[in-house]
């Protein structure tokens, strides 16, 4: 089984640049405190590192 991470949105995209909003949507997050379980790949990690003030890694599985 592939490694996965659980990501939670903790910040609002209001008054943020468009690329940060697009990154949230790309991760499948668009509402406050929503969580997603995503595959742990370099591209997903890069997206998370681009917006660390808006998301939080809750758990790493696998």
C-alpha positions in Angstrom: 0.0 0.0 0.0 1.2 3.5 -0.8 2.1 6.0 1.9 -0.6 8.6 2.5 -1.0 11.8 4.5 -4.0 13.4 6.0 -4.1 17.2 5.3 -6.5 19.7 6.9 -7.2 23.2 5.8 -6.7 25.7 8.6 -6.6 29.0 6.8 -9.0 30.9 4.6 -8.2 31.6 0.9 -9.9 35.0 1.2 -7.5 37.9 0.3 -4.8 35.4 -0.9 -3.2 35.3 -4.3 -5.0 33.3 -7.0 -2.2 30.7 -7.2 -2.6 29.9 -3.5 -6.4 29.4 -4.0 -5.6 27.2 -7.0 -3.2 25.1 -5.0 -5.9 24.5 -2.3 -8.4 23.4 -5.0 -5.7 21.2 -6.5 -5.4 19.5 -3.1 -9.1 19.0 -2.9 -9.6 21.6 -0.1 -11.9 24.6 -0.4 -13.7 24.9 2.9 -12.3 25.6 6.4 -11.3 22.6 8.5 -12.0 20.1 5.6 -9.6 17.1 5.6 -8.3 15.0 2.7 -6.3 11.8 2.6 -3.7 12.2 -0.2 -1.0 10.0 -1.6 2.4 11.0 -0.3 4.2 12.1 -3.5 6.8 14.8 -4.1 4.2 16.8 -6.1 1.7 16.8 -3.2 4.5 17.7 -0.7 5.5 20.6 -2.9 1.9 21.9 -3.0 1.7 21.6 0.8 5.0 23.4 1.2 3.8 26.2 -1.1 0.9 27.0 1.3 2.0 26.0 4.8 0.1 28.9 6.4 -3.2 27.5 5.0 -2.9 23.7 5.6 -1.6 21.3 8.3 -0.5 17.7 8.0 -2.5 15.8 10.6 -1.2 12.3 10.1 1.2 10.3 8.0 0.1 6.7 7.3 1.9 3.7 5.7 
